[in-house]
Amino acid sequence: MKQILSENEINFNDLEKEIYEIACKNAREMMVEILESMDDSLRVSRDREQYRHKGKRKTTIKTIMGEVEFKRVIYQTTNDLGEKTHIYLLDQAIGLETFGKISTNLALKIVEHASISSFRNSASNISSTTGQSISHGGVWNVVQSLGSKLKEIEDKDATLAASGQITGKTETKIIFEEADGVWINMQGKDRPKRGRKSELKVAVAYDGWELESKNRYKLRNKIAVAGFVTAENFKSVKKALLLVFSIRMKSK
């Protein structure tokens, strides 16, 4: 910083990057201080009979401001089955959820970039616009991890819907559905000929139209679902989404 400011001619782009890096560094230090302070408070206020202190563990989380390395206490406790297990009270208190070692905020930014650009370009954009550096392979891993979690949720909803455990609360006389498939060329020259293309199935459902502005209408209660799945799986996931969506619509 001092070196840049001492130059006769200040390069704005370099100055901007330098200030941004300093801001990210300060933010990382602040996060470490807050997390470790919270962890210490939980250590003091915990039920000592239920949670046995088993020392501190170091971890590193990749965030939108760079890698945050901190220590937190691991506790030994007993689950509902009477089995010994180990947990981090801090993780429970702050709702810490990561994709590997990547924070949810950073993962969402990565996936957002990957949805409109190649993995390599996405990695370059993320590395230049956040405090975190990532490779194109890292972008691929995040996309696969997030996709797996979404599939787990969809499959669970489909199973519940099939067994009648999800029932819609919003009633409508008619539901409009539109569905189609788009065949897409997949990357990878080493793929067998029969695996060079894959069908992306897409469906949209709604229960009518409503006036949005003068001479302009929009679909009412529109939902959409898409995926590279079998026809049977797509049908079950679509049905579950309709039921889950109707429950949410009723609560509004």
Coordinates of C-alpha atoms in Angstrom, one line a residue:
M1 CA 0.0 0.0 0.0
K2 CA 2.7 2.5 1.0
Q3 CA 4.8 1.5 -2.0
I4 CA 1.9 2.2 -4.4
L5 CA 1.1 5.6 -2.8
S6 CA 4.8 6.7 -2.9
E7 CA 4.9 6.4 -6.7
N8 CA 4.8 9.6 -8.7
E9 CA 1.9 8.2 -10.8
I10 CA -0.7 6.1 -8.9
N11 CA -2.2 3.3 -11.0
F12 CA -5.9 3.3 -10.0
N13 CA -6.4 -0.4 -10.9
D14 CA -3.5 -1.5 -8.8
L15 CA -4.7 0.8 -6.0
E16 CA -8.2 -0.7 -6.2
K17 CA -6.9 -4.3 -6.0
E18 CA -4.6 -3.4 -3.1
I19 CA -7.3 -1.8 -1.0
Y20 CA -9.6 -4.7 -1.7
E21 CA -7.1 -7.2 -0.5
I22 CA -6.5 -5.2 2.7
A23 CA -10.3 -5.1 3.3
C24 CA -10.6 -8.8 2.7
K25 CA -7.7 -9.5 5.1
N26 CA -9.3 -7.3 7.8
A27 CA -12.6 -9.0 7.3
R28 CA -11.0 -12.5 7.7
E29 CA -9.4 -11.4 10.9
M30 CA -12.7 -10.0 12.2
M31 CA -14.5 -13.3 11.4
V32 CA -11.9 -15.4 13.2
E33 CA -12.1 -13.1 16.3
I34 CA -16.0 -13.3 16.3
L35 CA -16.1 -17.1 15.7
E36 CA -13.5 -18.0 18.4
S37 CA -15.2 -15.6 20.9
M38 CA -18.5 -17.2 20.3
D39 CA -17.0 -20.7 20.7
D40 CA -15.4 -19.6 24.0
S41 CA -18.8 -18.4 25.3
L42 CA -20.4 -21.7 24.3
R43 CA -17.6 -23.5 26.2
V44 CA -18.3 -21.6 29.4
S45 CA -22.1 -21.8 29.2
R46 CA -22.5 -25.4 28.0
D47 CA -24.0 -28.3 30.1
R48 CA -20.7 -29.8 31.2
E49 CA -22.4 -33.2 32.1
Q50 CA -23.8 -33.5 28.6
Y51 CA -20.9 -32.1 26.6
R52 CA -17.4 -33.2 27.4
H53 CA -14.6 -31.0 26.2
K54 CA -12.2 -32.9 23.9
G55 CA -9.9 -30.1 22.9
K56 CA -9.8 -27.7 20.0
R57 CA -9.6 -28.5 16.3
K58 CA -8.3 -26.2 13.6
T59 CA -10.3 -25.8 10.4
T60 CA -10.2 -23.7 7.3
I61 CA -13.3 -22.4 5.4
K62 CA -13.0 -20.8 2.0
T63 CA -15.2 -17.8 2.0
I64 CA -16.0 -14.9 -0.4
M65 CA -13.2 -12.9 1.4
G66 CA -10.6 -15.7 1.3
E67 CA -9.6 -18.6 3.5
V68 CA -10.6 -18.2 7.1
E69 CA -8.6 -20.4 9.5
F70 CA -9.8 -20.7 13.1
K71 CA -10.0 -23.1 16.0
R72 CA -13.2 -24.5 17.7
V73 CA -13.8 -27.0 20.5
I74 CA -15.1 -30.5 19.8
Y75 CA -17.3 -32.1 22.4
Q76 CA -18.2 -35.7 23.2
T77 CA -21.8 -36.4 23.9
T78 CA -24.4 -39.1 23.6
N79 CA -27.1 -39.3 20.9
D80 CA -30.7 -40.5 21.2
L81 CA -29.6 -44.1 20.7
G82 CA -27.2 -43.9 23.6
E83 CA -24.1 -43.9 21.4
K84 CA -21.1 -41.7 21.9
T85 CA -20.7 -39.0 19.2
H86 CA -18.7 -35.8 18.7
I87 CA -20.1 -32.4 17.7
Y88 CA -19.1 -28.8 17.4
L89 CA -21.4 -26.6 19.4
L90 CA -20.3 -23.6 17.4
D91 CA -21.4 -25.1 14.1
Q92 CA -24.9 -25.7 15.6
A93 CA -25.1 -22.2 17.0
I94 CA -24.3 -20.4 13.8
G95 CA -25.9 -22.9 11.4
L96 CA -22.6 -23.6 9.7
E97 CA -23.1 -25.4 6.4
T98 CA -20.4 -25.9 3.9
F99 CA -19.8 -27.7 0.6
G100 CA -16.6 -29.4 1.6
K101 CA -14.6 -26.5 3.0
I102 CA -16.4 -23.9 0.9
S103 CA -19.0 -21.6 2.5
T104 CA -22.6 -21.5 1.2
N105 CA -22.2 -17.9 0.1
L106 CA -19.1 -18.7 -2.0
A107 CA -20.7 -21.9 -3.4
L108 CA -23.7 -20.0 -4.6
K109 CA -21.5 -17.4 -6.3
I110 CA -19.5 -20.2 -8.0
V111 CA -22.7 -22.0 -9.2
E112 CA -24.1 -18.7 -10.5
H113 CA -21.1 -18.1 -12.6
A114 CA -20.9 -21.7 -13.8
S115 CA -24.5 -21.5 -15.0
I116 CA -23.6 -18.9 -17.6
S117 CA -20.0 -19.6 -18.3
S118 CA -17.4 -22.4 -18.6
F119 CA -15.8 -23.8 -15.4
R120 CA -12.5 -22.2 -16.4
N121 CA -14.0 -18.8 -16.9
S122 CA -16.0 -19.1 -13.8
A123 CA -12.8 -19.9 -11.8
S124 CA -11.1 -16.9 -13.3
N125 CA -14.1 -14.6 -12.5
I126 CA -14.4 -15.9 -8.9
S127 CA -10.7 -15.5 -8.3
S128 CA -10.7 -11.9 -9.6
T129 CA -13.9 -10.7 -7.9
T130 CA -13.6 -12.3 -4.4
G131 CA -10.8 -12.8 -2.0
Q132 CA -10.7 -16.5 -2.8
S133 CA -8.7 -18.2 -5.5
I134 CA -10.2 -21.3 -7.0
S135 CA -9.4 -23.6 -10.0
H136 CA -11.7 -24.8 -12.7
G137 CA -11.6 -28.2 -11.1
G138 CA -12.7 -26.7 -7.8
V139 CA -15.6 -25.1 -9.6
W140 CA -16.6 -28.5 -11.0
N141 CA -16.5 -30.0 -7.5
V142 CA -18.7 -27.4 -6.0
V143 CA -21.3 -27.8 -8.8
Q144 CA -21.3 -31.5 -8.4
S145 CA -21.6 -31.2 -4.6
L146 CA -24.5 -28.8 -4.7
G147 CA -26.2 -30.8 -7.4
S148 CA -26.0 -33.9 -5.2
K149 CA -27.6 -32.1 -2.3
L150 CA -30.4 -30.8 -4.4
K151 CA -31.0 -34.3 -5.8
E152 CA -31.2 -35.7 -2.3
I153 CA -33.9 -33.1 -1.4
E154 CA -35.8 -33.8 -4.6
D155 CA -35.7 -37.6 -4.1
K156 CA -36.8 -37.3 -0.5
D157 CA -39.8 -35.1 -1.5
A158 CA -40.7 -37.6 -4.4
T159 CA -40.7 -40.5 -1.9
L160 CA -42.9 -38.6 0.5
A161 CA -45.3 -37.6 -2.2
A162 CA -45.5 -41.2 -3.5
S163 CA -46.5 -42.4 0.0
G164 CA -49.0 -39.6 0.5
Q165 CA -47.0 -37.8 3.2
I166 CA -47.1 -34.6 1.2
T167 CA -50.5 -33.2 0.5
G168 CA -51.2 -29.9 -1.1
K169 CA -53.4 -27.3 0.7
T170 CA -54.1 -25.0 -2.2
E171 CA -57.0 -26.0 -4.4
T172 CA -57.5 -25.0 -8.0
K173 CA -59.9 -26.2 -10.6
I174 CA -57.2 -26.6 -13.2
I175 CA -53.4 -26.8 -13.4
F176 CA -51.7 -26.0 -16.7
E177 CA -48.5 -28.0 -17.5
E178 CA -46.0 -27.6 -20.3
A179 CA -43.1 -30.0 -20.8
D180 CA -40.4 -30.5 -23.3
G181 CA -36.9 -31.8 -23.7
V182 CA -33.7 -30.4 -25.2
W183 CA -30.9 -32.5 -26.4
I184 CA -27.5 -31.1 -25.5
N185 CA -24.1 -32.0 -26.7
M186 CA -21.9 -33.0 -23.7
Q187 CA -18.3 -32.1 -23.3
G188 CA -15.6 -34.8 -23.5
K189 CA -14.2 -36.4 -26.6
D190 CA -13.6 -39.6 -24.7
R191 CA -17.4 -40.1 -24.2
P192 CA -18.9 -43.1 -26.1
K193 CA -21.0 -42.1 -29.1
R194 CA -24.2 -42.9 -27.3
G195 CA -23.2 -40.7 -24.4
R196 CA -22.3 -37.6 -26.5
K197 CA -25.8 -36.1 -26.0
S198 CA -28.1 -35.9 -23.0
E199 CA -31.7 -34.8 -22.8
L200 CA -32.5 -31.9 -20.4
K201 CA -36.1 -32.3 -19.4
V202 CA -38.0 -29.1 -18.6
A203 CA -41.6 -28.6 -17.2
V204 CA -43.6 -25.5 -16.2
A205 CA -46.8 -25.5 -14.2
Y206 CA -49.2 -22.7 -13.3
D207 CA -52.9 -22.2 -12.4
G208 CA -53.8 -19.3 -14.6
W209 CA -52.9 -15.7 -15.6
E210 CA -53.0 -12.4 -13.9
L211 CA -52.7 -8.8 -15.0
E212 CA -49.2 -7.5 -14.3
S213 CA -49.5 -4.1 -16.0
K214 CA -51.4 -2.6 -18.9
N215 CA -51.8 -5.2 -21.7
R216 CA -49.3 -7.4 -19.9
Y217 CA -50.1 -10.6 -18.2
K218 CA -48.0 -13.1 -16.2
L219 CA -48.4 -16.7 -15.2
R220 CA -50.0 -17.1 -11.8
N221 CA -48.2 -19.4 -9.2
K222 CA -45.7 -20.5 -11.8
I223 CA -43.2 -23.2 -10.9
A224 CA -40.5 -24.9 -13.1
V225 CA -38.4 -28.0 -12.8
A226 CA -35.6 -29.3 -15.0
G227 CA -33.0 -32.1 -14.9
F228 CA -31.0 -34.7 -16.7
V229 CA -33.0 -37.6 -15.3
T230 CA -35.2 -40.5 -16.5
A231 CA -38.8 -39.8 -17.5
E232 CA -40.1 -41.7 -14.5
N233 CA -37.9 -39.8 -12.0
F234 CA -38.7 -36.5 -13.7
K235 CA -42.5 -37.2 -13.3
S236 CA -42.2 -38.1 -9.6
V237 CA -40.0 -35.0 -8.8
K238 CA -42.4 -32.8 -10.7
K239 CA -45.4 -34.1 -8.8
A240 CA -43.6 -33.6 -5.5
L241 CA -42.6 -30.1 -6.4
L242 CA -46.2 -29.2 -7.1
L243 CA -47.3 -30.5 -3.7
V244 CA -44.5 -28.7 -1.8
F245 CA -45.1 -25.5 -3.7
S246 CA -48.8 -25.6 -3.0
I247 CA -48.1 -25.8 0.7
R248 CA -45.8 -22.8 0.6
M249 CA -48.3 -20.8 -1.4
K250 CA -50.9 -21.5 1.2
S251 CA -48.7 -20.2 4.0
K252 CA -48.3 -16.8 2.4

